[in-house]
Amino acid sequence: MPSRRQTIADDIRTQIAAGQLKAGERLPSETILASQYGVSTSTLRSALALLQSEGLVEKTHGKGNFVARASQRHTYAGGIRMPFEASQVGPTLRVTVRTTRLPAQGRLIPLMQVPANTQLTQFLCIHNEGNSPHSLARIYVPCDLPPNGPPCESPSCRASGTQPAGPCPPLAEIRERLTARLPTHDEAEVLRISSTLAVLDITRVAIDSTGRVVEAALLVLPSHRTDAYFVTRAVPAESRSEG
């Protein structure tokens, strides 16, 4: 027998599929919906969280729950200079970038492999489709590097089609760590997702030919609208023997 949570989610899902609830429409308040379904507010929120995880409902802090509009999936392509699939980037996708300078503190010290208080440039990138956020990225670059815009290897900026004004540093290695976790309160607000919806947390470090870390990116991608691709290419036998 389905739980009350599942029954409520099924009913709202059916209304959306039938067009009774239209894209962009605001749902009744959680208190009213809980009363209509005869359940507690916590049970109602659990049902809505299920629909949010399916990309059918979006929650906007301070405004309520809305039927989600059809959105493109965000594609993260891992690996060194792996080309982004431009065909998946529509004209409505854009990136907003805020740049600040800050001293290396906390986890940034071992991540960037620099002494404490080394000056860094932070690029805060939010990837949007219309008014709907798709991803959040904090990208760090040493202040003495020349690029005048978001680093060329930053997936959020690369996905939007933006390119830096300065030349890209030659890279020798990119290290990536991907984990799934629940978002922080601030991340849930920025991405307009439920705090119970998992996100993909990607830590990405780019290293140049001298062994210096030239970029560190902390990426947060909603799991329900993200595809991550990682490609490993075999090394030819003759190349291995030469090494």
XYZ file of C-alpha atoms in Angstrom:
243
model
C 0.000 0.000 0.000
C 1.501 3.381 -1.002
C 2.376 5.815 1.758
C 0.528 9.118 2.185
C 3.625 10.865 0.879
C 3.555 8.794 -2.308
C -0.222 9.197 -2.740
C 0.015 12.991 -2.519
C 2.952 13.081 -4.930
C 1.069 10.848 -7.376
C -1.999 13.112 -7.256
C -0.045 16.326 -7.871
C 2.018 14.598 -10.571
C -1.204 13.525 -12.326
C -2.576 17.088 -12.174
C 0.620 18.403 -13.753
C 0.572 15.764 -16.507
C -3.111 16.521 -17.255
C -2.461 20.248 -17.495
C -4.660 21.039 -14.481
C -1.545 22.560 -12.908
C 0.395 24.523 -15.507
C 4.087 25.339 -15.785
C 4.978 28.346 -13.653
C 1.769 28.132 -11.617
C 2.092 28.630 -7.869
C 0.782 25.780 -5.748
C -1.424 26.507 -2.727
C 0.523 27.115 0.478
C 1.916 24.084 2.275
C -0.535 24.670 5.141
C -3.520 24.677 2.774
C -2.291 21.606 0.876
C -1.678 19.721 4.122
C -5.232 20.528 5.194
C -6.659 19.451 1.827
C -4.875 16.099 1.966
C -5.479 15.627 5.689
C -1.813 15.186 6.588
C 0.790 16.958 8.668
C 2.891 19.723 7.146
C 6.000 17.523 7.397
C 4.314 14.756 5.356
C 3.191 17.298 2.761
C 6.701 18.731 2.500
C 8.089 15.235 2.055
C 5.723 14.689 -0.895
C 6.737 18.010 -2.435
C 10.406 17.126 -1.957
C 9.818 13.973 -4.002
C 8.337 16.054 -6.835
C 11.223 18.516 -6.553
C 13.698 15.656 -6.942
C 11.903 14.714 -10.183
C 12.141 18.275 -11.479
C 8.355 18.736 -11.480
C 8.129 21.296 -8.678
C 10.458 24.151 -7.751
C 10.544 25.870 -4.366
C 11.456 29.555 -4.209
C 12.427 30.812 -0.775
C 9.858 33.255 0.560
C 7.483 32.734 -2.366
C 6.307 29.130 -2.274
C 6.193 26.075 -4.527
C 5.716 26.330 -8.288
C 5.147 23.884 -11.119
C 8.527 23.691 -12.822
C 8.951 24.861 -16.368
C 10.594 22.491 -18.824
C 14.347 22.980 -18.459
C 17.491 21.735 -20.122
C 19.770 19.396 -18.271
C 23.149 20.752 -17.246
C 26.042 18.711 -18.591
C 29.345 18.521 -16.757
C 32.134 17.078 -18.890
C 35.101 15.880 -16.882
C 38.657 15.386 -18.079
C 41.430 17.516 -19.521
C 40.082 19.903 -22.172
C 37.197 17.611 -23.053
C 34.971 19.650 -25.406
C 31.577 20.648 -24.094
C 28.642 19.435 -26.166
C 27.546 22.811 -27.512
C 24.381 21.365 -29.007
C 23.002 21.041 -25.490
C 23.451 24.738 -24.729
C 20.352 26.731 -25.689
C 20.012 30.479 -26.195
C 18.260 30.880 -22.835
C 21.267 29.585 -20.882
C 23.525 32.229 -19.378
C 26.057 32.680 -16.612
C 26.258 35.509 -14.114
C 29.713 36.084 -12.661
C 30.786 38.079 -9.623
C 34.508 38.633 -9.068
C 36.166 39.356 -5.713
C 39.663 39.234 -4.241
C 40.321 37.405 -0.986
C 43.176 35.903 1.045
C 43.637 32.125 1.068
C 42.161 30.730 4.273
C 40.874 27.379 5.539
C 40.480 24.656 2.904
C 41.749 26.975 0.147
C 45.306 26.771 1.528
C 45.834 23.015 0.843
C 43.553 23.127 -2.212
C 45.562 25.871 -3.934
C 48.847 24.728 -2.316
C 49.711 28.277 -1.243
C 50.710 29.951 2.042
C 47.970 31.462 4.207
C 46.756 34.903 3.091
C 48.005 34.490 -0.489
C 45.803 36.755 -2.609
C 43.305 34.898 -4.793
C 40.660 35.947 -7.296
C 37.278 34.310 -6.727
C 34.792 33.950 -9.581
C 31.285 33.217 -8.271
C 29.427 31.762 -11.271
C 25.706 30.978 -11.312
C 24.501 29.164 -14.424
C 20.881 30.066 -15.234
C 18.158 29.133 -17.670
C 15.957 32.221 -17.677
C 15.426 32.893 -13.970
C 16.043 29.283 -12.949
C 19.537 28.549 -11.511
C 21.214 25.402 -12.825
C 24.545 25.365 -11.024
C 26.785 27.181 -8.594
C 30.564 27.415 -8.945
C 33.246 29.101 -6.869
C 36.440 29.292 -8.902
C 39.754 30.395 -7.418
C 42.807 31.636 -9.322
C 46.068 33.145 -7.983
C 45.979 36.929 -8.437
C 49.279 36.964 -10.313
C 47.875 34.958 -13.236
C 46.915 36.982 -16.339
C 43.316 35.972 -17.287
C 40.885 38.889 -17.133
C 37.760 36.754 -17.012
C 36.528 33.368 -15.757
C 39.184 30.680 -16.386
C 38.714 28.926 -19.718
C 38.593 25.484 -18.135
C 35.764 26.349 -15.721
C 32.824 24.125 -16.700
C 30.098 26.560 -15.648
C 31.588 29.339 -17.760
C 32.562 27.029 -20.620
C 29.006 25.694 -20.750
C 27.635 29.185 -21.237
C 29.898 29.835 -24.207
C 31.846 32.590 -22.432
C 35.616 32.821 -22.843
C 38.209 34.793 -20.869
C 39.903 37.847 -22.294
C 43.367 36.562 -21.445
C 45.199 33.436 -22.675
C 44.582 30.081 -21.004
C 47.550 28.694 -19.069
C 48.863 25.379 -20.485
C 47.579 22.606 -18.251
C 49.358 19.347 -17.458
C 46.812 17.743 -15.143
C 43.273 18.143 -13.848
C 42.167 16.371 -10.681
C 38.479 15.969 -9.893
C 36.615 14.569 -6.897
C 32.868 13.999 -7.138
C 30.588 13.276 -4.190
C 26.838 13.392 -3.598
C 25.527 15.217 -0.534
C 22.683 17.376 0.703
C 22.973 21.108 -0.027
C 23.735 23.679 2.621
C 20.989 26.159 3.479
C 22.630 28.861 1.329
C 23.111 26.494 -1.635
C 19.461 25.398 -1.493
C 18.352 29.039 -1.548
C 20.618 30.028 -4.442
C 19.693 26.974 -6.541
C 16.011 27.118 -5.443
C 15.882 23.449 -4.524
C 14.708 21.494 -1.520
C 17.231 20.972 1.264
C 16.408 17.242 0.959
C 17.453 17.061 -2.715
C 20.971 15.738 -3.276
C 23.538 17.786 -5.174
C 26.713 16.748 -6.955
C 29.725 18.307 -5.245
C 32.726 18.480 -7.593
C 36.129 19.712 -6.482
C 38.301 20.400 -9.498
C 41.998 21.359 -9.411
C 43.972 22.371 -12.532
C 47.783 22.084 -12.471
C 50.190 23.552 -15.037
C 53.363 22.033 -16.461
C 55.460 23.429 -13.591
C 53.318 21.663 -10.976
C 51.594 24.844 -9.843
C 47.877 24.892 -9.051
C 46.468 27.524 -11.401
C 42.783 26.980 -10.677
C 40.554 25.347 -8.077
C 36.803 25.089 -8.666
C 34.130 24.118 -6.142
C 31.038 23.146 -8.165
C 27.543 22.422 -6.842
C 25.102 20.889 -9.348
C 21.486 19.810 -8.616
C 21.383 16.041 -9.120
C 17.931 15.967 -10.758
C 18.999 18.050 -13.752
C 22.672 17.203 -14.162
C 24.505 14.671 -16.325
C 28.200 14.135 -15.584
C 30.459 12.532 -18.201
C 33.985 11.268 -17.579
C 36.072 9.734 -20.362
C 39.193 7.624 -19.850
C 41.338 6.997 -22.924
C 43.598 3.981 -23.124
C 47.333 4.644 -23.549
C 48.761 2.805 -26.584
C 51.155 -0.010 -25.708
C 54.041 1.626 -27.582
C 53.611 4.810 -25.535
C 53.735 2.847 -22.289
C 56.904 1.039 -23.366
C 58.565 4.308 -24.362
C 57.836 5.740 -20.905
